[in-house]
């Protein structure tokens, strides 16, 4: 089973290449998009693995696919492929593992991507947090994973249709040595059928396909330029918009890129250079911006290639995230660069720790002692959806709905932090004054009751310390030794600190009597003290000349509960314009009084008001937005969300409603696909199969619109002689039942008048506009270079 970790690192800072490049380059002004806004240009795309499975989920592959190294054994700390733990609260079905219980005592369970509810949950999150498009990863499907991946494509399609998202196929050619033949067969016999879905992503009217891995210097991708270029051109001949997932150093042909591939890279419609594991700090991101990204952008702009760079939240396991500052800086850099879109790596990559999907917030919801970092790993409390909320704000900044800002606008928490429960010390970072041999300080916070810390030689006192990750109102301590040890008493002082340097005494020196008759456990109630660092200073031990601790558990008080407000109700739209939506709702109630409301687009707060009405401005015309409202009280609590309302802003006056929209057709020849009628290129065109009238071409306006005029064009060149096509225009609200907008008649296209025909009709409500051609005096096929649709 081939698994691409995409983790090729020549030097983490790419030092040799960066050092050889000037750091003084500046971008004069944002680059103009090579293509109009579509389903990837001007949008946020997330990489979607969808590759997790578990016994009992009916997946053909069987076992713990991508959860375990040995997929036929349950995942555990010694049999795992993951470094992050998902927030499991919204999955209706979960599967028990061999991990220790969570810090709060609950069983450690995981999800299966093969459950439709899992995929639906992920795509609902995409809808709520402004992720426009999902790039479904597809590895070599000819082996044992093929049937499971085939089924996952259908599950993703269903979820995308259900939640109004787009998706496309992203082929990863890692270890796929027969790729040149197999990838074409897979597309024509399986994957191309999904382009019939209204949810399949299109750019410039063409179905989107990405090929990830051409040109990488790793031995798992040994392809030479010729076969790669042939595959790209083959997909383009199928009428596809082809994205290249390329090496970081593609333009120079160094570091992670093979030399001699520049013609291959330049053959793509869009380029998305890989960045995962290339940078660990904000400073390194800035170095790539100055030394790599600016030059990449200029190269693409000069050749009419869309630049869709990879952005990443950072490796959670490696401590790179800096509570969101790393991710925001990456997004900010790529937006100020003028990138045509963003590709987020990744949505559900719990294996590499680069996921933005909901993740365990604290050690209370992470397996105890498994050394898996939660989102608060650097001491800042973060809600499980934090990186989804950052993605939503980043998308707004990309689309001009939020001012360009280097300062992260997304708070780590929405409302109050989650209640503190469970053992706060489980799996946390530890330190000690010394240790004896292999008896490390971390043994006192792992899940093994038989392992222990023992201090080194020398006279007392010795100390042991744990960092809880954030300050808590600590009020209880449980200390254990291995159950089989003989009785002994240790004299221990309990100290606390908020900064790790200045400690105060929580409980003075006292005897901790460990007795095997009571499980060698001592429990102490403490005076409630706010502390992040807990230190046990040991002044003596009657059983051994050293400090000894098998397990240390720390607990905090929950405090007085203040209930959040009730959720606002009856949210409705009361008006809309080209760039704004007005909303109203019914007030919430609260025991301490409601102080205000937050209007949210997905997880992003777009307006804060004290009353029960709001107007959200700065929106894009002809665009669908979904809003909810939450209430806040005087204690800072946030309510549950109101009902959601979806509103489409008005189109601009006299604009072409069809530009860049999805298209379909009865047939086409060679590379003359239907996408050409909405791509804005006067010289590209759709041509149907020959001698097979009637033929049709159709555009999906994305939502039901008021339409009253269509403009049909052929290429303006005089090489296109005058011809008459007999055609009709029909419309449909659902894509299946069509009514006549313009009756069939002969329409003459004359190069002396621009080779275009304008047809006006009574205003109609329609989403799909179809032109059906039954005759052509210039060629035995239907031909159109443009199908423009207007409100009047």
mmCIF file with all atom_site columns, C-alpha atoms in Angstrom, residues 709-714 723 725 727 746-750 753-759 786 788:
data_model
loop_
_atom_site.group_PDB
_atom_site.id
_atom_site.type_symbol
_atom_site.label_atom_id
_atom_site.label_alt_id
_atom_site.label_comp_id
_atom_site.label_asym_id
_atom_site.label_entity_id
_atom_site.label_seq_id
_atom_site.pdbx_PDB_ins_code
_atom_site.Cartn_x
_atom_site.Cartn_y
_atom_site.Cartn_z
_atom_site.occupancy
_atom_site.B_iso_or_equiv
_atom_site.pdbx_formal_charge
_atom_site.auth_seq_id
_atom_site.auth_comp_id
_atom_site.auth_asym_id
_atom_site.auth_atom_id
_atom_site.pdbx_PDB_model_num
ATOM 1  C CA . UNK A 1 709 ? -30.846 38.314 -22.640 1.00 0.00 ? 709 UNK A CA 1
ATOM 2  C CA . UNK A 1 710 ? -28.191 36.002 -24.053 1.00 0.00 ? 710 UNK A CA 1
ATOM 3  C CA . UNK A 1 711 ? -25.298 36.927 -26.326 1.00 0.00 ? 711 UNK A CA 1
ATOM 4  C CA . UNK A 1 712 ? -23.824 34.182 -28.515 1.00 0.00 ? 712 UNK A CA 1
ATOM 5  C CA . UNK A 1 713 ? -20.427 34.590 -30.160 1.00 0.00 ? 713 UNK A CA 1
ATOM 6  C CA . UNK A 1 714 ? -18.042 32.879 -32.535 1.00 0.00 ? 714 UNK A CA 1
ATOM 7  C CA . UNK A 1 723 ? -22.540 31.077 -41.207 1.00 0.00 ? 723 UNK A CA 1
ATOM 8  C CA . UNK A 1 725 ? -26.856 28.268 -37.063 1.00 0.00 ? 725 UNK A CA 1
ATOM 9  C CA . UNK A 1 727 ? -30.725 27.255 -32.526 1.00 0.00 ? 727 UNK A CA 1
ATOM 10 C CA . UNK A 1 746 ? -31.850 30.646 -37.960 1.00 0.00 ? 746 UNK A CA 1
ATOM 11 C CA . UNK A 1 747 ? -29.239 33.010 -36.476 1.00 0.00 ? 747 UNK A CA 1
ATOM 12 C CA . UNK A 1 748 ? -26.552 34.516 -38.682 1.00 0.00 ? 748 UNK A CA 1
ATOM 13 C CA . UNK A 1 749 ? -22.993 35.069 -37.397 1.00 0.00 ? 749 UNK A CA 1
ATOM 14 C CA . UNK A 1 750 ? -21.134 37.591 -39.572 1.00 0.00 ? 750 UNK A CA 1
ATOM 15 C CA . UNK A 1 753 ? -20.507 42.589 -37.139 1.00 0.00 ? 753 UNK A CA 1
ATOM 16 C CA . UNK A 1 754 ? -18.313 40.762 -34.620 1.00 0.00 ? 754 UNK A CA 1
ATOM 17 C CA . UNK A 1 755 ? -19.644 37.239 -35.276 1.00 0.00 ? 755 UNK A CA 1
ATOM 18 C CA . UNK A 1 756 ? -22.197 37.603 -32.496 1.00 0.00 ? 756 UNK A CA 1
ATOM 19 C CA . UNK A 1 757 ? -25.954 37.352 -32.007 1.00 0.00 ? 757 UNK A CA 1
ATOM 20 C CA . UNK A 1 758 ? -27.930 38.979 -29.152 1.00 0.00 ? 758 UNK A CA 1
ATOM 21 C CA . UNK A 1 759 ? -31.273 37.451 -28.174 1.00 0.00 ? 759 UNK A CA 1
ATOM 22 C CA . UNK A 1 786 ? -19.140 32.532 -25.931 1.00 0.00 ? 786 UNK A CA 1
ATOM 23 C CA . UNK A 1 788 ? -23.121 35.195 -22.198 1.00 0.00 ? 788 UNK A CA 1
#
